[in-house]
Coordinates of C-alpha atoms in Angstrom, one line a residue:
X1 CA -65.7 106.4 111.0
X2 CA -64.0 106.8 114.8
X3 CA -61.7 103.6 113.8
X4 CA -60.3 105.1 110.4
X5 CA -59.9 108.4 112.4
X6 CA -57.6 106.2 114.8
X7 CA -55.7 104.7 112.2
X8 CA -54.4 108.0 110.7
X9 CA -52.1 107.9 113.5
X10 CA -50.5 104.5 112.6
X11 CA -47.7 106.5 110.5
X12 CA -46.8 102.6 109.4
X13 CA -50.3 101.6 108.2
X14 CA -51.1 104.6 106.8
X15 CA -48.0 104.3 104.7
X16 CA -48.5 100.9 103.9
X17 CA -52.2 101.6 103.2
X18 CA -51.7 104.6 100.9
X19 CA -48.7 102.9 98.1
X20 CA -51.2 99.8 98.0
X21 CA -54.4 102.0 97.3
X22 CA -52.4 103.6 94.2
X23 CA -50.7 100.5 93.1
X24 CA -54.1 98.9 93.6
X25 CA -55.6 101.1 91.3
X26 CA -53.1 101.0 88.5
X27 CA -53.7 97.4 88.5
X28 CA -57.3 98.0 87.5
X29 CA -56.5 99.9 85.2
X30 CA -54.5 97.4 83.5
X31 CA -56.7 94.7 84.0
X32 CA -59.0 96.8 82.3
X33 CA -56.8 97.4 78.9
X34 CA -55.3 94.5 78.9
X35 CA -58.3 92.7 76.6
X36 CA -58.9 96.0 75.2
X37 CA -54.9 95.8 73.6
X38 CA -55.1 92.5 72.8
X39 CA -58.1 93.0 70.6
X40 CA -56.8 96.0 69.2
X41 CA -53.3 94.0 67.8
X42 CA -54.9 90.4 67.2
X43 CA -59.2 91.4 66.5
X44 CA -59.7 87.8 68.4
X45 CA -62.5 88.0 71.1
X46 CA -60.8 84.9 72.3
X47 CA -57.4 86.3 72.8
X48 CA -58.7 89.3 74.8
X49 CA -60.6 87.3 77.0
X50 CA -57.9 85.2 77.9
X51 CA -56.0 88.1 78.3
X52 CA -58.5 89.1 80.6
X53 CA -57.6 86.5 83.2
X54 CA -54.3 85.7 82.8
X55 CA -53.7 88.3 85.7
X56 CA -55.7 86.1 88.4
X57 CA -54.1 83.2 87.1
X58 CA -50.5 84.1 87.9
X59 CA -51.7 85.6 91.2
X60 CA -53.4 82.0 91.8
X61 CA -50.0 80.6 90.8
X62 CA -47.8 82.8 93.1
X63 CA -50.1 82.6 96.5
X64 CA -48.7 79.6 97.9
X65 CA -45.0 80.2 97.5
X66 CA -45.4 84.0 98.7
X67 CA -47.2 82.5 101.5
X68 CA -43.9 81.0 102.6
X69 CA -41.9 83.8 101.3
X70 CA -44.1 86.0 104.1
X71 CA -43.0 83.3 106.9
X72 CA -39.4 83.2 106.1
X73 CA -37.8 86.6 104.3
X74 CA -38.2 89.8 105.4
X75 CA -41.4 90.9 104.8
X76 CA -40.4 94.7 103.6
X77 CA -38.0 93.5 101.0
X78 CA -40.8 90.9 99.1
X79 CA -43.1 93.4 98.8
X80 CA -40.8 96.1 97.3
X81 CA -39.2 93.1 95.5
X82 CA -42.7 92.8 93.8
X83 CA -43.2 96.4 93.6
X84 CA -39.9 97.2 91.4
X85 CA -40.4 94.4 89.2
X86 CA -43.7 95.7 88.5
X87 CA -42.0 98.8 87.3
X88 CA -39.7 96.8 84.9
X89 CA -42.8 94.9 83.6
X90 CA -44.9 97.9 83.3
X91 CA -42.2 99.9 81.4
X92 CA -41.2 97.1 79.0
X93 CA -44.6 97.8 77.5
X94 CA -44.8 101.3 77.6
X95 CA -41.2 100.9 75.7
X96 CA -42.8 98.6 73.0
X97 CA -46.0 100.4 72.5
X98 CA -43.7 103.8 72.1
X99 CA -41.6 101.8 69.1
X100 CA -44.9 100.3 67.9
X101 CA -43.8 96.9 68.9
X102 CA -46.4 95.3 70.9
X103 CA -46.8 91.8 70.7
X104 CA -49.8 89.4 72.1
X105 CA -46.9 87.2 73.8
X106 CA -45.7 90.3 75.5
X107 CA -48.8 91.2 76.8
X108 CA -49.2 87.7 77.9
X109 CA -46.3 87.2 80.0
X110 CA -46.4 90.5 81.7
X111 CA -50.3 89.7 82.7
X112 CA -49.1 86.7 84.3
X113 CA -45.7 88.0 85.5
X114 CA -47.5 90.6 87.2
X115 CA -50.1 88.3 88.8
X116 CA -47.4 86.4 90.4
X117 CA -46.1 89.6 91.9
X118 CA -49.4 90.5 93.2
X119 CA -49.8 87.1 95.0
X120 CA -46.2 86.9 96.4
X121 CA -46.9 90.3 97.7
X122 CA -50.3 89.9 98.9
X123 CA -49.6 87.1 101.7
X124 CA -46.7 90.0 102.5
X125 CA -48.8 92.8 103.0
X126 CA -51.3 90.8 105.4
X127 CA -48.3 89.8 107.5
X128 CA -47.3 93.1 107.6
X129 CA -50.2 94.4 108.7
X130 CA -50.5 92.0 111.2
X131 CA -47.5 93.4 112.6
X132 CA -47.8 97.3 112.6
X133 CA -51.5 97.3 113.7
X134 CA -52.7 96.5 116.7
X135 CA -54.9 93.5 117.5
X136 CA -58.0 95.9 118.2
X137 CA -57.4 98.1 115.1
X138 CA -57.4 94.8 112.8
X139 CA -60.9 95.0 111.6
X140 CA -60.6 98.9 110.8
X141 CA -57.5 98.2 109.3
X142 CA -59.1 95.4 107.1
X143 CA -62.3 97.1 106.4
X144 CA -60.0 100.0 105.0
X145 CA -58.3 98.0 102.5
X146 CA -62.0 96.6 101.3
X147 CA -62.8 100.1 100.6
X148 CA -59.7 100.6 99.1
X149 CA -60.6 97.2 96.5
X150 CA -64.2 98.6 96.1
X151 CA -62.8 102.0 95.0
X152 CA -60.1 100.8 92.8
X153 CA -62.4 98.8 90.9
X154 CA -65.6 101.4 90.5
X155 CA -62.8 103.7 88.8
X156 CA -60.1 101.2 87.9
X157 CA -62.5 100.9 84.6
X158 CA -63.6 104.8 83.4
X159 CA -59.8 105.9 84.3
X160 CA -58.4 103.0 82.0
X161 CA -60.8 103.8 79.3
X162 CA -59.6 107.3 79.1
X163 CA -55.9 106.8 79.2
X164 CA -56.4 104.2 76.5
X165 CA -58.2 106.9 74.6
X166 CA -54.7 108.8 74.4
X167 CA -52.8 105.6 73.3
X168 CA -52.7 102.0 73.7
X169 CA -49.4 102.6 76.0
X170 CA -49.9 105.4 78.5
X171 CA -52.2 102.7 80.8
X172 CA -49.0 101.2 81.3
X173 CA -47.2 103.9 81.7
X174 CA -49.6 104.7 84.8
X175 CA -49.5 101.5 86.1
X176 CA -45.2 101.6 86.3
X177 CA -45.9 104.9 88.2
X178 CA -48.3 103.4 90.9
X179 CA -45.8 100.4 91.6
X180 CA -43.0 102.9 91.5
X181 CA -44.8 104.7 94.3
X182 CA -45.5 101.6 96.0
X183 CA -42.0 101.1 96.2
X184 CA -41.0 104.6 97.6
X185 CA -44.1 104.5 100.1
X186 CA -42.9 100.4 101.5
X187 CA -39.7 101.9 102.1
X188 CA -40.9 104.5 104.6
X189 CA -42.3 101.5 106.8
X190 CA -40.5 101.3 110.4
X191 CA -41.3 98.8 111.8
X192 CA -39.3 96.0 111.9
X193 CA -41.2 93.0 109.4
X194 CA -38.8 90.2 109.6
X195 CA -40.9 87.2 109.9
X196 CA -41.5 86.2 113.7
X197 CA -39.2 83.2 115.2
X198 CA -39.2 80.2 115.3
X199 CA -38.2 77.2 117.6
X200 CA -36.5 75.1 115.1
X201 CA -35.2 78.2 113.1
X202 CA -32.6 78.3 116.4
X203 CA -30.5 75.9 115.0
X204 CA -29.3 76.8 111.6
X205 CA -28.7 73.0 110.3
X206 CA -31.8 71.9 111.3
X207 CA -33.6 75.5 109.3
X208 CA -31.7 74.8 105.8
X209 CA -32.8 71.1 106.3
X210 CA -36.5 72.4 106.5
X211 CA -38.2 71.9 102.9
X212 CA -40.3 74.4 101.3
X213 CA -43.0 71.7 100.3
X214 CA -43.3 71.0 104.2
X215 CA -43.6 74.3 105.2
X216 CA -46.5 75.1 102.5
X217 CA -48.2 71.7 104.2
X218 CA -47.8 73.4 107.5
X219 CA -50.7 76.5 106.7
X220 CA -52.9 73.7 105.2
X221 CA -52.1 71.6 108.1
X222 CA -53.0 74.2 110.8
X223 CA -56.1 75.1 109.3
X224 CA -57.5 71.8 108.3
X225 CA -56.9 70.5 112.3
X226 CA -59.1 73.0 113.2
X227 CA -63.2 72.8 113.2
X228 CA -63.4 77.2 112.6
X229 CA -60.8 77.0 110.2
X230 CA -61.5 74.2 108.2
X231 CA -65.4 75.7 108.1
X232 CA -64.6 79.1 106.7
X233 CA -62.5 77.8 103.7
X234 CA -65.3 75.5 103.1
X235 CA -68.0 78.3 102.8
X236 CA -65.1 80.6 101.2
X237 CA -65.0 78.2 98.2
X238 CA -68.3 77.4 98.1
X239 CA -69.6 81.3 98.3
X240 CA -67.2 82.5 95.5
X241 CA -68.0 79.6 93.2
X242 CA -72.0 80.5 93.7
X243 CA -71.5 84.1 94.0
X244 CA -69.9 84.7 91.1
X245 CA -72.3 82.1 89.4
X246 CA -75.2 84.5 90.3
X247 CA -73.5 87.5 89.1
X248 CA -72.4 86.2 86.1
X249 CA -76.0 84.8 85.2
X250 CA -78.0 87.5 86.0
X251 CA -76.1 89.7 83.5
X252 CA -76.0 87.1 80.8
X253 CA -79.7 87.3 81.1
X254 CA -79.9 90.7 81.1
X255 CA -77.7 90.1 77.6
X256 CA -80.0 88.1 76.4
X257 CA -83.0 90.0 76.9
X258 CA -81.7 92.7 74.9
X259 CA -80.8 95.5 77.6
X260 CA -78.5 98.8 76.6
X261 CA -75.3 98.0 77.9
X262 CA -74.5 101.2 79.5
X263 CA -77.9 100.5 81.7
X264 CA -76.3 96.7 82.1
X265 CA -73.1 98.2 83.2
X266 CA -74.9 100.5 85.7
X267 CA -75.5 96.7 87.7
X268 CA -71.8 96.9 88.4
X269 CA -71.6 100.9 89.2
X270 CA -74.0 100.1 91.7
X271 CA -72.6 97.1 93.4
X272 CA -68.7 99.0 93.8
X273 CA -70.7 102.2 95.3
X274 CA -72.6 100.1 98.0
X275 CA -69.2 98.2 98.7
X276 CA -67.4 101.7 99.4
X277 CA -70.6 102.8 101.5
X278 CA -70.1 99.1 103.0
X279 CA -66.7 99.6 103.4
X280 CA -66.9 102.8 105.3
X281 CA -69.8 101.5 107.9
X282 CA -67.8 98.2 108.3
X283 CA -65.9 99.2 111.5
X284 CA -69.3 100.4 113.5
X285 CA -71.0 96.8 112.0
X286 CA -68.3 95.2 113.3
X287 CA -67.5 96.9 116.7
X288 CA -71.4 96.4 117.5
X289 CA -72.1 93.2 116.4
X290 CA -70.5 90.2 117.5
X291 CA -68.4 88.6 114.6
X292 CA -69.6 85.1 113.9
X293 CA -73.3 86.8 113.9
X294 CA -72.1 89.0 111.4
X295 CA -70.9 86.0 109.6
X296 CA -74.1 84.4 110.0
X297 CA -76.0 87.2 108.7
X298 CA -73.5 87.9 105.7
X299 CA -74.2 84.2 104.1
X300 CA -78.0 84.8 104.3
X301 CA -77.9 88.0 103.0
X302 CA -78.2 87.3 99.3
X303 CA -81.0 84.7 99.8
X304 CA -84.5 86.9 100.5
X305 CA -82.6 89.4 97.8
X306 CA -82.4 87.1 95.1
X307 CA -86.0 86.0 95.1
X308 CA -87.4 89.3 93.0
X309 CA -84.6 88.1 90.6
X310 CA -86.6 84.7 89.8
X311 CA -89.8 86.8 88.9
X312 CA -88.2 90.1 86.8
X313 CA -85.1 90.2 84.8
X314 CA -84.8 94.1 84.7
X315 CA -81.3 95.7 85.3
X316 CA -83.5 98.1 88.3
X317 CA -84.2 95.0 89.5
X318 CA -80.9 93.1 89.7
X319 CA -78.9 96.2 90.1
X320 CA -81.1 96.8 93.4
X321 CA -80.8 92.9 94.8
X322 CA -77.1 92.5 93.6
X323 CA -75.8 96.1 95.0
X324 CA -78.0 95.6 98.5
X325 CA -76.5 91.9 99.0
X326 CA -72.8 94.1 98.4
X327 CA -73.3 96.2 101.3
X328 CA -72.7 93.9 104.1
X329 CA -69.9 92.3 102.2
X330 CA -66.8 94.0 104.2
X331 CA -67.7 93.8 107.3
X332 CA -68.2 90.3 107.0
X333 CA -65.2 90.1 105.1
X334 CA -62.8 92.4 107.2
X335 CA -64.5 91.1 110.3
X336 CA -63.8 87.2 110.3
X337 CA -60.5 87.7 108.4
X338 CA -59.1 89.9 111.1
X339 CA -60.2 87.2 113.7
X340 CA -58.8 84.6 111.8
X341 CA -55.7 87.1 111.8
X342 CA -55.9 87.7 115.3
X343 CA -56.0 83.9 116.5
X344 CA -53.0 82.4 114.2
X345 CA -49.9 82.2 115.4
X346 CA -47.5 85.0 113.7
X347 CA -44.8 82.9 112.5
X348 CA -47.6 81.2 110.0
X349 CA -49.7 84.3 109.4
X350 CA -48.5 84.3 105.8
X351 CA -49.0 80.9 104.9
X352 CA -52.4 80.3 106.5
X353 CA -53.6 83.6 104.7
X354 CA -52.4 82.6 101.6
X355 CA -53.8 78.8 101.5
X356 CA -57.1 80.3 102.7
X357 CA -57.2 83.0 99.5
X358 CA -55.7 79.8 97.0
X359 CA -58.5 77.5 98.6
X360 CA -61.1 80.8 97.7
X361 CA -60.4 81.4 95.4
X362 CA -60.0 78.0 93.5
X363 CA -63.7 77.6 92.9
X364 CA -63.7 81.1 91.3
X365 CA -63.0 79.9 87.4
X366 CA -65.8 77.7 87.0
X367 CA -68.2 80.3 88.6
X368 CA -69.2 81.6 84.7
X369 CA -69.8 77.8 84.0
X370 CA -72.1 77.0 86.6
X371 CA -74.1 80.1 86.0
X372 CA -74.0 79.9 81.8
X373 CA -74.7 76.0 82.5
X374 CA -77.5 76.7 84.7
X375 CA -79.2 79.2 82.4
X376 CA -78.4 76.9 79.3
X377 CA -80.2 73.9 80.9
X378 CA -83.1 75.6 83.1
X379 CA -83.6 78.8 81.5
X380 CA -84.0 82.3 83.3
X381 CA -86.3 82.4 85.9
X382 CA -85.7 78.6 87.0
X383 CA -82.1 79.0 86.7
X384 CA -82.3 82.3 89.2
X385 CA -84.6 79.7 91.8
X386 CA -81.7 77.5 91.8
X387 CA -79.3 80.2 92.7
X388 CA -81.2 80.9 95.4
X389 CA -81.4 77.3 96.7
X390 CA -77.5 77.0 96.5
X391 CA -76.9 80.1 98.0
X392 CA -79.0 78.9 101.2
X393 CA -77.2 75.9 101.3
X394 CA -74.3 77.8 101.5
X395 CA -75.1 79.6 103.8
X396 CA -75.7 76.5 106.3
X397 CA -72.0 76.0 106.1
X398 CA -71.4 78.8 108.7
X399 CA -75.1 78.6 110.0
X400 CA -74.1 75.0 111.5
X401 CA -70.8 75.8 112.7
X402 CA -71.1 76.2 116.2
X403 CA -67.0 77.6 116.2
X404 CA -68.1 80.2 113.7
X405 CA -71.2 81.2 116.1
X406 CA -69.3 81.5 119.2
X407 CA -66.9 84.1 118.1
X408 CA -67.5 87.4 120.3
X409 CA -67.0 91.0 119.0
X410 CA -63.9 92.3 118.5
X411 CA -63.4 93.4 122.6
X412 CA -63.5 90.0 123.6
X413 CA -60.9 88.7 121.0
X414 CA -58.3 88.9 123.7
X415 CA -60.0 86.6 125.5
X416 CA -61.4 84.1 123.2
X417 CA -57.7 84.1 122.0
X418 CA -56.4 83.1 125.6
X419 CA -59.0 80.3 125.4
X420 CA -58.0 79.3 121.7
X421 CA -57.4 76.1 122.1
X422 CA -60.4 74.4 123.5
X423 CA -62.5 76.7 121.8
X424 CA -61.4 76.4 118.3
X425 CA -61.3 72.5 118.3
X426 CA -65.5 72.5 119.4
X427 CA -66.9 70.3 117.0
X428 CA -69.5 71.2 114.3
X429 CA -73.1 71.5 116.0

């Protein structure tokens, strides 16, 4: 707890930190009612679950372009950009639902509207935060903003549930708050977030001739040279795709053998309580253990846990495996992204952090189908085995990598940063 102590006195942080943990949660909130709406005006299970997703697909859409938004425009004025046209979005609901005149389309374009804000503001933010806090505060400041995601979503759900109960509008009418604080709170920032410099930004001619399509290339290009870089968004795809998979199967089974929801839904309780509790331990983890151990240790985490799953299908059972594997998820998160923060050069911060989350989380639609699939085709128990099998494999990704290995704890950062260059282009052991 000594490193979120520290960051109370990063007045710009802090700021930053506090509009995104309300805007964060309004967003749950939405997400949240969004199917519930749509069901409500159409009665077609297929239209709420679309609706459903339609927020991650226009964040998916948006990432790349507000990487390069975060490299070349003022950082400050994108993410408020994104924050007041949330407010507009937002309130051209709450204006509809107060004339009784919500449609499906409506709801449709402001789901994906509002995911494309959220992923041109997203590779902002990280910039940002890359510039107003300092290189040994990174995974503290990280590892806040998992807690912040982990709380947002554990009451993202209740809290939408009761605003709906009021009417089908006033969710939205909460959400247009939290992005108008958002917007108040990014104006308070001081320090200066124009995007860092570049050598052939010097000469204007030679900057407008610069296309956008090149610049994208650039974050894929600087990650895929690089044996550390290219390894993490290997295992990043390949961990949400089997991840989620798991999830998603063990509470299908848990469906399917007949379970009360509400003791179903206590899975998911679980696994956001031990990802705050996570959360909050992450900076001691990650101060005390150096970070490509921790990495190590994070991808084999789920393997010994899932075993009990292959044997019992009981929601005691899979909430204890699922919630346990949870716990060690943001420090592993918040530790290697900070490093990967700490070791890119600032003028592409936004655009390598924004291919890395596309690449991510690419894999993440077809998780439901692998783990439906697999249940479909091998049944409960066998289908859990396999899990476990991929998940190992997985986790030999990082295991291998002798790049991801090497990296020291956070105090030596400095130094393995001075050294980048040889040390990030060691070859896969």
């Amino acid at each position: 707890m000594t490193g979120f102590r520290d960051l109370r006195h990063n007045h710009d942080f802090t700021v930053l930190w506090v509009g995104q943990t309300v805007s964060e949660l309004g967003t749950r909130v939405s997400m949240f009612v969004f199917p519930l709406v749509t069901y409500a005006v159409t009665g077609s299970a297929l239209l709420a679950g679309i609706a459903g997703g339609l927020e991650l697909l226009g964040t998916a859409i948006a990432l790349l372009p507000g990487g390069l938004l975060a490299d070349r425009v003022h950082r400050r004025r994108v993410m408020r950009g994104a924050a007041g046209l949330g407010v507009l979005l937002y309130a051209s609901l709450v204006v509809a639902g107060v004339l009784g005149a919500l449609t499906v389309p409506h709801l449709f374009v402001v789901g994906v509207l509002t995911g494309m804000c959220a992923g041109v503001f997203a590779p902002a933010e990280m910039s940002a935060v890359r510039a107003v806090v300092p290189r040994e505060q990174l995974p503290t400041a990280l590892s806040q903003q998992q807690a912040r995601q982990h709380v947002a979503g554990l009451v993202g759900g209740p809290l939408g549930g009761a605003l709906y109960s009021v009417t089908r509008w006033f969710p939205f009418l909460f959400d247009a708050l939290t992005f108008a604080v958002s917007w108040v709170m990014l104006g308070r920032i001081r320090t200066d977030l124009a995007p860092a410099a570049r050598p052939d930004d010097a000469d204007d001619a030679d900057a407008v001739r610069r296309r956008a399509r090149d610049d994208v290339a650039e974050g894929f290009r600087f990650q895929w040279s690089r044996p550390f870089f290219r390894t993490m968004m290997a295992w990043g795809m390949c961990s949400n795709l089997v991840i989620n998979a798991l999830f998603t199967a063990a509470t299908v089974r848990l469906i399917q053998a007949g379970f009360a929801p509400w003791s179903i839904g206590l899975v998911e309780t679980a696994a956001g309580v031990c990802g705050v509790l996570g959360a909050l331990a992450a900076p001691r983890i990650i101060q005390r253990t150096p970070t490509g151990v921790l990495t190590v240790v994070v991808a084999w985490s789920f393997v010994p846990l899932l075993v009990p799953l292959v044997f019992w299908n009981n929601p005691a059972v899979v909430m204890l495996s699922l919630s346990t594997g949870v716990f060690l998820n943001p420090a592993g998160n918040a530790g290697i992204g900070s490093y990967k923060m700490s070791i890119t050069p600032p003028e592409i911060v936004g655009r390598v952090q924004a291919t890395g989350q596309f690449l991510s989380w690419s894999t993440m639609p077809l998780a439901p189908v692998l783990g439906g699939a697999l249940l479909a085709v091998l049944g409960g128990p066998a289908a859990m085995a396999a899990l476990v099998v991929l998940c190992a494999l997985v986790a030999l990704i990082p295991t291998l990598s002798r790049t991801v290995r090497s990296v020291p704890r956070p105090s030596e950062w400095a130094q393995a940063t001075t050294d980048e260059a040889p040390a990030v282009e060691l070859a896969v052991a």
